[in-house]
mmCIF file of the C-alpha atoms, coordinates in Angstrom:
data_MODEL
# 
_entry.id   MODEL 
# 
loop_
_atom_site.group_PDB 
_atom_site.id 
_atom_site.type_symbol 
_atom_site.label_atom_id 
_atom_site.label_alt_id 
_atom_site.label_comp_id 
_atom_site.label_asym_id 
_atom_site.label_entity_id 
_atom_site.label_seq_id 
_atom_site.pdbx_PDB_ins_code 
_atom_site.Cartn_x 
_atom_site.Cartn_y 
_atom_site.Cartn_z 
_atom_site.occupancy 
_atom_site.B_iso_or_equiv 
_atom_site.pdbx_formal_charge 
_atom_site.auth_seq_id 
_atom_site.auth_comp_id 
_atom_site.auth_asym_id 
_atom_site.auth_atom_id 
_atom_site.pdbx_PDB_model_num 
ATOM 1   C CA . MET A 1 1   ? 0.000   0.000   0.000   1.00 0.00 ? 1   MET A CA 1 
ATOM 2   C CA . MET A 1 2   ? 2.796   2.424   0.835   1.00 0.00 ? 2   MET A CA 1 
ATOM 3   C CA . SER A 1 3   ? 4.511   1.842   -2.494  1.00 0.00 ? 3   SER A CA 1 
ATOM 4   C CA . ASP A 1 4   ? 1.426   2.888   -4.477  1.00 0.00 ? 4   ASP A CA 1 
ATOM 5   C CA . SER A 1 5   ? 1.977   6.500   -5.544  1.00 0.00 ? 5   SER A CA 1 
ATOM 6   C CA . LYS A 1 6   ? -1.762  7.300   -5.494  1.00 0.00 ? 6   LYS A CA 1 
ATOM 7   C CA . LEU A 1 7   ? -2.222  6.098   -1.924  1.00 0.00 ? 7   LEU A CA 1 
ATOM 8   C CA . CYS A 1 8   ? 1.132   7.394   -0.717  1.00 0.00 ? 8   CYS A CA 1 
ATOM 9   C CA . SER A 1 9   ? 0.167   10.959  -1.580  1.00 0.00 ? 9   SER A CA 1 
ATOM 10  C CA . LEU A 1 10  ? -2.896  10.881  0.697   1.00 0.00 ? 10  LEU A CA 1 
ATOM 11  C CA . SER A 1 11  ? -2.846  12.208  4.239   1.00 0.00 ? 11  SER A CA 1 
ATOM 12  C CA . TYR A 1 12  ? -3.821  8.999   5.993   1.00 0.00 ? 12  TYR A CA 1 
ATOM 13  C CA . SER A 1 13  ? -0.742  7.239   4.634   1.00 0.00 ? 13  SER A CA 1 
ATOM 14  C CA . VAL A 1 14  ? 1.362   9.652   6.714   1.00 0.00 ? 14  VAL A CA 1 
ATOM 15  C CA . TYR A 1 15  ? -0.529  8.661   9.858   1.00 0.00 ? 15  TYR A CA 1 
ATOM 16  C CA . LEU A 1 16  ? -0.114  4.982   8.991   1.00 0.00 ? 16  LEU A CA 1 
ATOM 17  C CA . LYS A 1 17  ? 3.635   5.408   8.531   1.00 0.00 ? 17  LYS A CA 1 
ATOM 18  C CA . PHE A 1 18  ? 4.026   7.242   11.842  1.00 0.00 ? 18  PHE A CA 1 
ATOM 19  C CA . LEU A 1 19  ? 1.868   4.588   13.524  1.00 0.00 ? 19  LEU A CA 1 
ATOM 20  C CA . ALA A 1 20  ? 3.945   1.798   12.010  1.00 0.00 ? 20  ALA A CA 1 
ATOM 21  C CA . VAL A 1 21  ? 7.118   3.293   13.467  1.00 0.00 ? 21  VAL A CA 1 
ATOM 22  C CA . SER A 1 22  ? 5.484   4.065   16.831  1.00 0.00 ? 22  SER A CA 1 
ATOM 23  C CA . ASP A 1 23  ? 3.952   0.613   17.200  1.00 0.00 ? 23  ASP A CA 1 
ATOM 24  C CA . THR A 1 24  ? 7.242   -1.006  16.232  1.00 0.00 ? 24  THR A CA 1 
ATOM 25  C CA . LEU A 1 25  ? 8.910   0.960   19.035  1.00 0.00 ? 25  LEU A CA 1 
ATOM 26  C CA . VAL A 1 26  ? 6.224   -0.287  21.460  1.00 0.00 ? 26  VAL A CA 1 
ATOM 27  C CA . LEU A 1 27  ? 6.853   -3.873  20.352  1.00 0.00 ? 27  LEU A CA 1 
ATOM 28  C CA . ILE A 1 28  ? 10.615  -3.477  20.774  1.00 0.00 ? 28  ILE A CA 1 
ATOM 29  C CA . ALA A 1 29  ? 10.166  -2.102  24.304  1.00 0.00 ? 29  ALA A CA 1 
ATOM 30  C CA . ASN A 1 30  ? 7.869   -4.979  25.224  1.00 0.00 ? 30  ASN A CA 1 
ATOM 31  C CA . LEU A 1 31  ? 10.217  -7.507  23.606  1.00 0.00 ? 31  LEU A CA 1 
ATOM 32  C CA . PHE A 1 32  ? 13.080  -6.382  25.828  1.00 0.00 ? 32  PHE A CA 1 
ATOM 33  C CA . THR A 1 33  ? 10.927  -6.271  28.959  1.00 0.00 ? 33  THR A CA 1 
ATOM 34  C CA . GLN A 1 34  ? 9.345   -9.672  28.374  1.00 0.00 ? 34  GLN A CA 1 
ATOM 35  C CA . THR A 1 35  ? 12.668  -11.271 27.432  1.00 0.00 ? 35  THR A CA 1 
ATOM 36  C CA . GLU A 1 36  ? 14.246  -10.000 30.646  1.00 0.00 ? 36  GLU A CA 1 
ATOM 37  C CA . LYS A 1 37  ? 11.335  -11.324 32.700  1.00 0.00 ? 37  LYS A CA 1 
ATOM 38  C CA . GLN A 1 38  ? 10.970  -14.653 30.897  1.00 0.00 ? 38  GLN A CA 1 
ATOM 39  C CA . PHE A 1 39  ? 14.637  -15.613 31.032  1.00 0.00 ? 39  PHE A CA 1 
ATOM 40  C CA . ARG A 1 40  ? 15.281  -13.895 34.376  1.00 0.00 ? 40  ARG A CA 1 
ATOM 41  C CA . LEU A 1 41  ? 18.000  -11.750 32.867  1.00 0.00 ? 41  LEU A CA 1 
ATOM 42  C CA . PRO A 1 42  ? 19.419  -8.718  34.634  1.00 0.00 ? 42  PRO A CA 1 
ATOM 43  C CA . MET A 1 43  ? 17.464  -5.653  33.586  1.00 0.00 ? 43  MET A CA 1 
ATOM 44  C CA . VAL A 1 44  ? 19.307  -3.352  31.187  1.00 0.00 ? 44  VAL A CA 1 
ATOM 45  C CA . ALA A 1 45  ? 17.824  -0.376  33.041  1.00 0.00 ? 45  ALA A CA 1 
ATOM 46  C CA . ASN A 1 46  ? 19.624  -1.478  36.217  1.00 0.00 ? 46  ASN A CA 1 
ATOM 47  C CA . ILE A 1 47  ? 23.115  -1.322  34.669  1.00 0.00 ? 47  ILE A CA 1 
ATOM 48  C CA . ASN A 1 48  ? 23.676  2.401   35.168  1.00 0.00 ? 48  ASN A CA 1 
ATOM 49  C CA . ASN A 1 49  ? 21.794  5.630   35.780  1.00 0.00 ? 49  ASN A CA 1 
ATOM 50  C CA . THR A 1 50  ? 21.832  6.768   32.129  1.00 0.00 ? 50  THR A CA 1 
ATOM 51  C CA . LEU A 1 51  ? 20.314  3.497   30.877  1.00 0.00 ? 51  LEU A CA 1 
ATOM 52  C CA . CYS A 1 52  ? 17.768  3.696   33.670  1.00 0.00 ? 52  CYS A CA 1 
ATOM 53  C CA . LYS A 1 53  ? 16.625  7.168   32.591  1.00 0.00 ? 53  LYS A CA 1 
ATOM 54  C CA . MET A 1 54  ? 16.623  6.243   28.896  1.00 0.00 ? 54  MET A CA 1 
ATOM 55  C CA . SER A 1 55  ? 14.661  3.042   29.499  1.00 0.00 ? 55  SER A CA 1 
ATOM 56  C CA . VAL A 1 56  ? 11.900  4.681   31.529  1.00 0.00 ? 56  VAL A CA 1 
ATOM 57  C CA . THR A 1 57  ? 11.659  7.625   29.121  1.00 0.00 ? 57  THR A CA 1 
ATOM 58  C CA . TYR A 1 58  ? 11.558  5.344   26.071  1.00 0.00 ? 58  TYR A CA 1 
ATOM 59  C CA . GLN A 1 59  ? 8.765   3.221   27.530  1.00 0.00 ? 59  GLN A CA 1 
ATOM 60  C CA . LEU A 1 60  ? 6.721   6.287   28.463  1.00 0.00 ? 60  LEU A CA 1 
ATOM 61  C CA . TYR A 1 61  ? 7.291   7.873   25.068  1.00 0.00 ? 61  TYR A CA 1 
ATOM 62  C CA . THR A 1 62  ? 6.095   4.842   23.120  1.00 0.00 ? 62  THR A CA 1 
ATOM 63  C CA . MET A 1 63  ? 3.111   4.382   25.445  1.00 0.00 ? 63  MET A CA 1 
ATOM 64  C CA . LEU A 1 64  ? 1.928   7.988   25.026  1.00 0.00 ? 64  LEU A CA 1 
ATOM 65  C CA . LEU A 1 65  ? 2.561   8.523   21.313  1.00 0.00 ? 65  LEU A CA 1 
ATOM 66  C CA . SER A 1 66  ? 0.659   5.652   19.737  1.00 0.00 ? 66  SER A CA 1 
ATOM 67  C CA . PRO A 1 67  ? -2.865  6.515   20.992  1.00 0.00 ? 67  PRO A CA 1 
ATOM 68  C CA . TRP A 1 68  ? -2.499  10.110  19.846  1.00 0.00 ? 68  TRP A CA 1 
ATOM 69  C CA . LEU A 1 69  ? -1.437  9.051   16.370  1.00 0.00 ? 69  LEU A CA 1 
ATOM 70  C CA . VAL A 1 70  ? -4.597  6.924   16.204  1.00 0.00 ? 70  VAL A CA 1 
ATOM 71  C CA . ILE A 1 71  ? -6.577  10.037  17.183  1.00 0.00 ? 71  ILE A CA 1 
ATOM 72  C CA . GLY A 1 72  ? -4.892  11.938  14.346  1.00 0.00 ? 72  GLY A CA 1 
ATOM 73  C CA . LEU A 1 73  ? -5.866  9.199   11.899  1.00 0.00 ? 73  LEU A CA 1 
ATOM 74  C CA . THR A 1 74  ? -9.416  9.168   13.258  1.00 0.00 ? 74  THR A CA 1 
ATOM 75  C CA . LEU A 1 75  ? -9.679  12.954  12.900  1.00 0.00 ? 75  LEU A CA 1 
ATOM 76  C CA . ASP A 1 76  ? -8.465  12.667  9.323   1.00 0.00 ? 76  ASP A CA 1 
ATOM 77  C CA . ARG A 1 77  ? -11.166 10.076  8.566   1.00 0.00 ? 77  ARG A CA 1 
ATOM 78  C CA . PHE A 1 78  ? -13.737 12.212  10.429  1.00 0.00 ? 78  PHE A CA 1 
ATOM 79  C CA . VAL A 1 79  ? -13.040 15.176  8.168   1.00 0.00 ? 79  VAL A CA 1 
ATOM 80  C CA . CYS A 1 80  ? -13.269 12.986  5.063   1.00 0.00 ? 80  CYS A CA 1 
ATOM 81  C CA . VAL A 1 81  ? -16.600 11.461  6.131   1.00 0.00 ? 81  VAL A CA 1 
ATOM 82  C CA . CYS A 1 82  ? -18.345 14.352  7.877   1.00 0.00 ? 82  CYS A CA 1 
ATOM 83  C CA . LEU A 1 83  ? -16.844 17.367  6.108   1.00 0.00 ? 83  LEU A CA 1 
ATOM 84  C CA . PRO A 1 84  ? -16.114 16.084  2.600   1.00 0.00 ? 84  PRO A CA 1 
ATOM 85  C CA . LEU A 1 85  ? -16.065 19.546  1.024   1.00 0.00 ? 85  LEU A CA 1 
ATOM 86  C CA . THR A 1 86  ? -13.160 20.613  3.255   1.00 0.00 ? 86  THR A CA 1 
ATOM 87  C CA . ARG A 1 87  ? -11.203 17.387  2.772   1.00 0.00 ? 87  ARG A CA 1 
ATOM 88  C CA . ARG A 1 88  ? -8.925  18.735  0.039   1.00 0.00 ? 88  ARG A CA 1 
ATOM 89  C CA . ARG A 1 89  ? -8.025  21.734  2.170   1.00 0.00 ? 89  ARG A CA 1 
ATOM 90  C CA . LEU A 1 90  ? -7.671  20.048  5.580   1.00 0.00 ? 90  LEU A CA 1 
ATOM 91  C CA . CYS A 1 91  ? -6.484  16.517  4.782   1.00 0.00 ? 91  CYS A CA 1 
ATOM 92  C CA . THR A 1 92  ? -3.261  17.240  2.978   1.00 0.00 ? 92  THR A CA 1 
ATOM 93  C CA . ARG A 1 93  ? 0.001   15.400  3.255   1.00 0.00 ? 93  ARG A CA 1 
ATOM 94  C CA . LYS A 1 94  ? 1.811   18.484  4.595   1.00 0.00 ? 94  LYS A CA 1 
ATOM 95  C CA . LYS A 1 95  ? -0.791  19.083  7.291   1.00 0.00 ? 95  LYS A CA 1 
ATOM 96  C CA . SER A 1 96  ? -0.748  15.464  8.394   1.00 0.00 ? 96  SER A CA 1 
ATOM 97  C CA . ILE A 1 97  ? 3.065   15.562  8.641   1.00 0.00 ? 97  ILE A CA 1 
ATOM 98  C CA . ALA A 1 98  ? 2.748   18.738  10.728  1.00 0.00 ? 98  ALA A CA 1 
ATOM 99  C CA . VAL A 1 99  ? 0.124   17.152  13.008  1.00 0.00 ? 99  VAL A CA 1 
ATOM 100 C CA . CYS A 1 100 ? 2.200   13.992  13.516  1.00 0.00 ? 100 CYS A CA 1 
ATOM 101 C CA . SER A 1 101 ? 5.336   16.027  14.158  1.00 0.00 ? 101 SER A CA 1 
ATOM 102 C CA . CYS A 1 102 ? 3.498   18.137  16.740  1.00 0.00 ? 102 CYS A CA 1 
ATOM 103 C CA . MET A 1 103 ? 2.322   14.941  18.445  1.00 0.00 ? 103 MET A CA 1 
ATOM 104 C CA . VAL A 1 104 ? 5.894   13.642  18.537  1.00 0.00 ? 104 VAL A CA 1 
ATOM 105 C CA . ALA A 1 105 ? 7.118   16.946  20.002  1.00 0.00 ? 105 ALA A CA 1 
ATOM 106 C CA . ALA A 1 106 ? 4.300   17.128  22.575  1.00 0.00 ? 106 ALA A CA 1 
ATOM 107 C CA . THR A 1 107 ? 5.026   13.568  23.664  1.00 0.00 ? 107 THR A CA 1 
ATOM 108 C CA . ILE A 1 108 ? 8.706   14.389  24.076  1.00 0.00 ? 108 ILE A CA 1 
ATOM 109 C CA . LEU A 1 109 ? 7.751   17.357  26.279  1.00 0.00 ? 109 LEU A CA 1 
ATOM 110 C CA . LEU A 1 110 ? 5.463   15.139  28.381  1.00 0.00 ? 110 LEU A CA 1 
ATOM 111 C CA . VAL A 1 111 ? 8.199   12.566  29.046  1.00 0.00 ? 111 VAL A CA 1 
ATOM 112 C CA . LEU A 1 112 ? 11.040  15.021  29.753  1.00 0.00 ? 112 LEU A CA 1 
ATOM 113 C CA . PRO A 1 113 ? 10.388  14.957  33.534  1.00 0.00 ? 113 PRO A CA 1 
ATOM 114 C CA . SER A 1 114 ? 11.186  11.238  33.513  1.00 0.00 ? 114 SER A CA 1 
ATOM 115 C CA . LEU A 1 115 ? 14.737  12.036  32.394  1.00 0.00 ? 115 LEU A CA 1 
ATOM 116 C CA . ILE A 1 116 ? 15.198  14.239  35.422  1.00 0.00 ? 116 ILE A CA 1 
ATOM 117 C CA . LEU A 1 117 ? 13.170  12.405  38.063  1.00 0.00 ? 117 LEU A CA 1 
ATOM 118 C CA . THR A 1 118 ? 14.243  8.804   37.397  1.00 0.00 ? 118 THR A CA 1 
ATOM 119 C CA . LYS A 1 119 ? 17.300  7.424   39.094  1.00 0.00 ? 119 LYS A CA 1 
ATOM 120 C CA . LEU A 1 120 ? 19.024  4.161   39.769  1.00 0.00 ? 120 LEU A CA 1 
ATOM 121 C CA . GLY A 1 121 ? 18.851  3.257   43.426  1.00 0.00 ? 121 GLY A CA 1 
ATOM 122 C CA . ASN A 1 122 ? 19.379  0.246   45.642  1.00 0.00 ? 122 ASN A CA 1 
ATOM 123 C CA . GLY A 1 123 ? 16.135  -1.370  44.492  1.00 0.00 ? 123 GLY A CA 1 
ATOM 124 C CA . GLY A 1 124 ? 16.903  -0.850  40.813  1.00 0.00 ? 124 GLY A CA 1 
ATOM 125 C CA . CYS A 1 125 ? 15.636  1.668   38.317  1.00 0.00 ? 125 CYS A CA 1 
ATOM 126 C CA . ASN A 1 126 ? 12.780  3.474   40.016  1.00 0.00 ? 126 ASN A CA 1 
ATOM 127 C CA . PRO A 1 127 ? 10.984  6.730   39.375  1.00 0.00 ? 127 PRO A CA 1 
ATOM 128 C CA . SER A 1 128 ? 10.958  9.246   42.212  1.00 0.00 ? 128 SER A CA 1 
ATOM 129 C CA . ASP A 1 129 ? 7.773   9.969   44.124  1.00 0.00 ? 129 ASP A CA 1 
ATOM 130 C CA . GLU A 1 130 ? 7.373   13.260  42.232  1.00 0.00 ? 130 GLU A CA 1 
ATOM 131 C CA . LEU A 1 131 ? 7.508   11.393  38.916  1.00 0.00 ? 131 LEU A CA 1 
ATOM 132 C CA . VAL A 1 132 ? 4.945   8.854   40.116  1.00 0.00 ? 132 VAL A CA 1 
ATOM 133 C CA . TYR A 1 133 ? 2.550   11.673  41.037  1.00 0.00 ? 133 TYR A CA 1 
ATOM 134 C CA . TYR A 1 134 ? 3.182   13.294  37.652  1.00 0.00 ? 134 TYR A CA 1 
ATOM 135 C CA . LEU A 1 135 ? 2.823   10.064  35.668  1.00 0.00 ? 135 LEU A CA 1 
ATOM 136 C CA . LEU A 1 136 ? -0.364  8.867   37.316  1.00 0.00 ? 136 LEU A CA 1 
ATOM 137 C CA . PRO A 1 137 ? -2.658  11.500  35.753  1.00 0.00 ? 137 PRO A CA 1 
ATOM 138 C CA . VAL A 1 138 ? -0.606  11.570  32.543  1.00 0.00 ? 138 VAL A CA 1 
ATOM 139 C CA . ARG A 1 139 ? -1.023  7.824   32.045  1.00 0.00 ? 139 ARG A CA 1 
ATOM 140 C CA . LEU A 1 140 ? -4.660  7.731   33.140  1.00 0.00 ? 140 LEU A CA 1 
ATOM 141 C CA . ILE A 1 141 ? -5.773  10.774  31.182  1.00 0.00 ? 141 ILE A CA 1 
ATOM 142 C CA . MET A 1 142 ? -3.340  11.275  28.295  1.00 0.00 ? 142 MET A CA 1 
ATOM 143 C CA . SER A 1 143 ? -2.701  7.686   27.250  1.00 0.00 ? 143 SER A CA 1 
ATOM 144 C CA . ALA A 1 144 ? -5.929  5.936   28.201  1.00 0.00 ? 144 ALA A CA 1 
ATOM 145 C CA . THR A 1 145 ? -9.089  7.877   29.011  1.00 0.00 ? 145 THR A CA 1 
ATOM 146 C CA . LEU A 1 146 ? -8.900  10.899  26.705  1.00 0.00 ? 146 LEU A CA 1 
ATOM 147 C CA . PRO A 1 147 ? -7.776  9.014   23.574  1.00 0.00 ? 147 PRO A CA 1 
ATOM 148 C CA . CYS A 1 148 ? -10.423 6.323   24.043  1.00 0.00 ? 148 CYS A CA 1 
ATOM 149 C CA . VAL A 1 149 ? -13.220 8.842   24.597  1.00 0.00 ? 149 VAL A CA 1 
ATOM 150 C CA . LEU A 1 150 ? -12.175 10.967  21.601  1.00 0.00 ? 150 LEU A CA 1 
ATOM 151 C CA . ILE A 1 151 ? -11.890 7.982   19.272  1.00 0.00 ? 151 ILE A CA 1 
ATOM 152 C CA . LEU A 1 152 ? -15.242 6.629   20.461  1.00 0.00 ? 152 LEU A CA 1 
ATOM 153 C CA . LEU A 1 153 ? -17.032 9.956   19.997  1.00 0.00 ? 153 LEU A CA 1 
ATOM 154 C CA . LEU A 1 154 ? -15.545 10.596  16.563  1.00 0.00 ? 154 LEU A CA 1 
ATOM 155 C CA . ASN A 1 155 ? -16.445 7.088   15.402  1.00 0.00 ? 155 ASN A CA 1 
ATOM 156 C CA . ILE A 1 156 ? -20.014 7.420   16.707  1.00 0.00 ? 156 ILE A CA 1 
ATOM 157 C CA . VAL A 1 157 ? -20.454 10.698  14.825  1.00 0.00 ? 157 VAL A CA 1 
ATOM 158 C CA . MET A 1 158 ? -19.040 9.115   11.645  1.00 0.00 ? 158 MET A CA 1 
ATOM 159 C CA . ILE A 1 159 ? -21.345 6.094   11.930  1.00 0.00 ? 159 ILE A CA 1 
ATOM 160 C CA . VAL A 1 160 ? -24.388 8.335   12.426  1.00 0.00 ? 160 VAL A CA 1 
ATOM 161 C CA . ARG A 1 161 ? -23.364 10.449  9.445   1.00 0.00 ? 161 ARG A CA 1 
ATOM 162 C CA . ILE A 1 162 ? -22.870 7.383   7.228   1.00 0.00 ? 162 ILE A CA 1 
ATOM 163 C CA . LYS A 1 163 ? -26.264 5.958   8.293   1.00 0.00 ? 163 LYS A CA 1 
ATOM 164 C CA . ARG A 1 164 ? -28.015 9.243   7.504   1.00 0.00 ? 164 ARG A CA 1 
ATOM 165 C CA . SER A 1 165 ? -26.285 9.406   4.154   1.00 0.00 ? 165 SER A CA 1 
ATOM 166 C CA . ASN A 1 166 ? -27.406 5.862   3.319   1.00 0.00 ? 166 ASN A CA 1 
ATOM 167 C CA . GLU A 1 167 ? -30.993 6.626   4.376   1.00 0.00 ? 167 GLU A CA 1 
ATOM 168 C CA . PHE A 1 168 ? -31.003 9.752   2.210   1.00 0.00 ? 168 PHE A CA 1 
ATOM 169 C CA . ARG A 1 169 ? -29.590 7.827   -0.743  1.00 0.00 ? 169 ARG A CA 1 
ATOM 170 C CA . ASN A 1 170 ? -32.176 5.052   -0.330  1.00 0.00 ? 170 ASN A CA 1 
ATOM 171 C CA . THR A 1 171 ? -34.984 7.630   -0.147  1.00 0.00 ? 171 THR A CA 1 
ATOM 172 C CA . LEU A 1 172 ? -33.749 9.221   -3.362  1.00 0.00 ? 172 LEU A CA 1 
ATOM 173 C CA . ILE A 1 173 ? -33.595 5.856   -5.095  1.00 0.00 ? 173 ILE A CA 1 
ATOM 174 C CA . ARG A 1 174 ? -37.141 4.959   -3.952  1.00 0.00 ? 174 ARG A CA 1 
ATOM 175 C CA . ASN A 1 175 ? -38.502 8.343   -5.049  1.00 0.00 ? 175 ASN A CA 1 
ATOM 176 C CA . ARG A 1 176 ? -36.768 8.027   -8.423  1.00 0.00 ? 176 ARG A CA 1 
ATOM 177 C CA . GLN A 1 177 ? -38.312 4.566   -8.929  1.00 0.00 ? 177 GLN A CA 1 
ATOM 178 C CA . ILE A 1 178 ? -41.765 5.857   -7.952  1.00 0.00 ? 178 ILE A CA 1 
ATOM 179 C CA . LEU A 1 179 ? -41.372 8.758   -10.360 1.00 0.00 ? 179 LEU A CA 1 
ATOM 180 C CA . ARG A 1 180 ? -40.355 6.408   -13.203 1.00 0.00 ? 180 ARG A CA 1 
ATOM 181 C CA . THR A 1 181 ? -43.304 4.122   -12.510 1.00 0.00 ? 181 THR A CA 1 
ATOM 182 C CA . THR A 1 182 ? -45.673 7.083   -12.451 1.00 0.00 ? 182 THR A CA 1 
ATOM 183 C CA . VAL A 1 183 ? -44.297 8.483   -15.692 1.00 0.00 ? 183 VAL A CA 1 
ATOM 184 C CA . GLN A 1 184 ? -44.470 5.104   -17.445 1.00 0.00 ? 184 GLN A CA 1 
ATOM 185 C CA . HIS A 1 185 ? -48.099 4.510   -16.440 1.00 0.00 ? 185 HIS A CA 1 
ATOM 186 C CA . ALA A 1 186 ? -49.360 8.061   -16.874 1.00 0.00 ? 186 ALA A CA 1 
ATOM 187 C CA . PRO A 1 187 ? -51.767 8.557   -19.771 1.00 0.00 ? 187 PRO A CA 1 
ATOM 188 C CA . TRP A 1 188 ? -50.284 11.143  -22.113 1.00 0.00 ? 188 TRP A CA 1 
ATOM 189 C CA . CYS A 1 189 ? -52.406 13.206  -24.413 1.00 0.00 ? 189 CYS A CA 1 
# 
């Protein structure tokens, strides 16, 4: 799909590419974590303070970015379905690159405190209490609740719009058939 020049020039292909990279990063993070747990290996994050900070920040970054890229893709589809006359103006490749880049930058800003407030201690790589209090609402709101609610609402509105469009189209088809039947059976002078 990405090699097709017609599809590659559309805005949603940009979101799909960003999502592919983001989801691959999530899989890599989980691969390392699960491998360490499964084989009871020493955790890479516990080697030194720098790796500890990078590990926690990387995991937070991948966890926060992916849902927001899905929201960007959903918004793009929302505009195409519900506002088709503005699609050519709003759903451009440049604008989707700008939106995805802003999401990447915003996610980086959200995870910056983890670089400062994470440290390697006696019990291993642990976030400080301040970071835990910061991450709790960020994880609950920014990576779970808000993305799910937004995606749900946008999809409900799109489904309603598609249903109304189908009902309107079916009404037009029925009226056209009634008109044809009336014209065919009408006595003409």
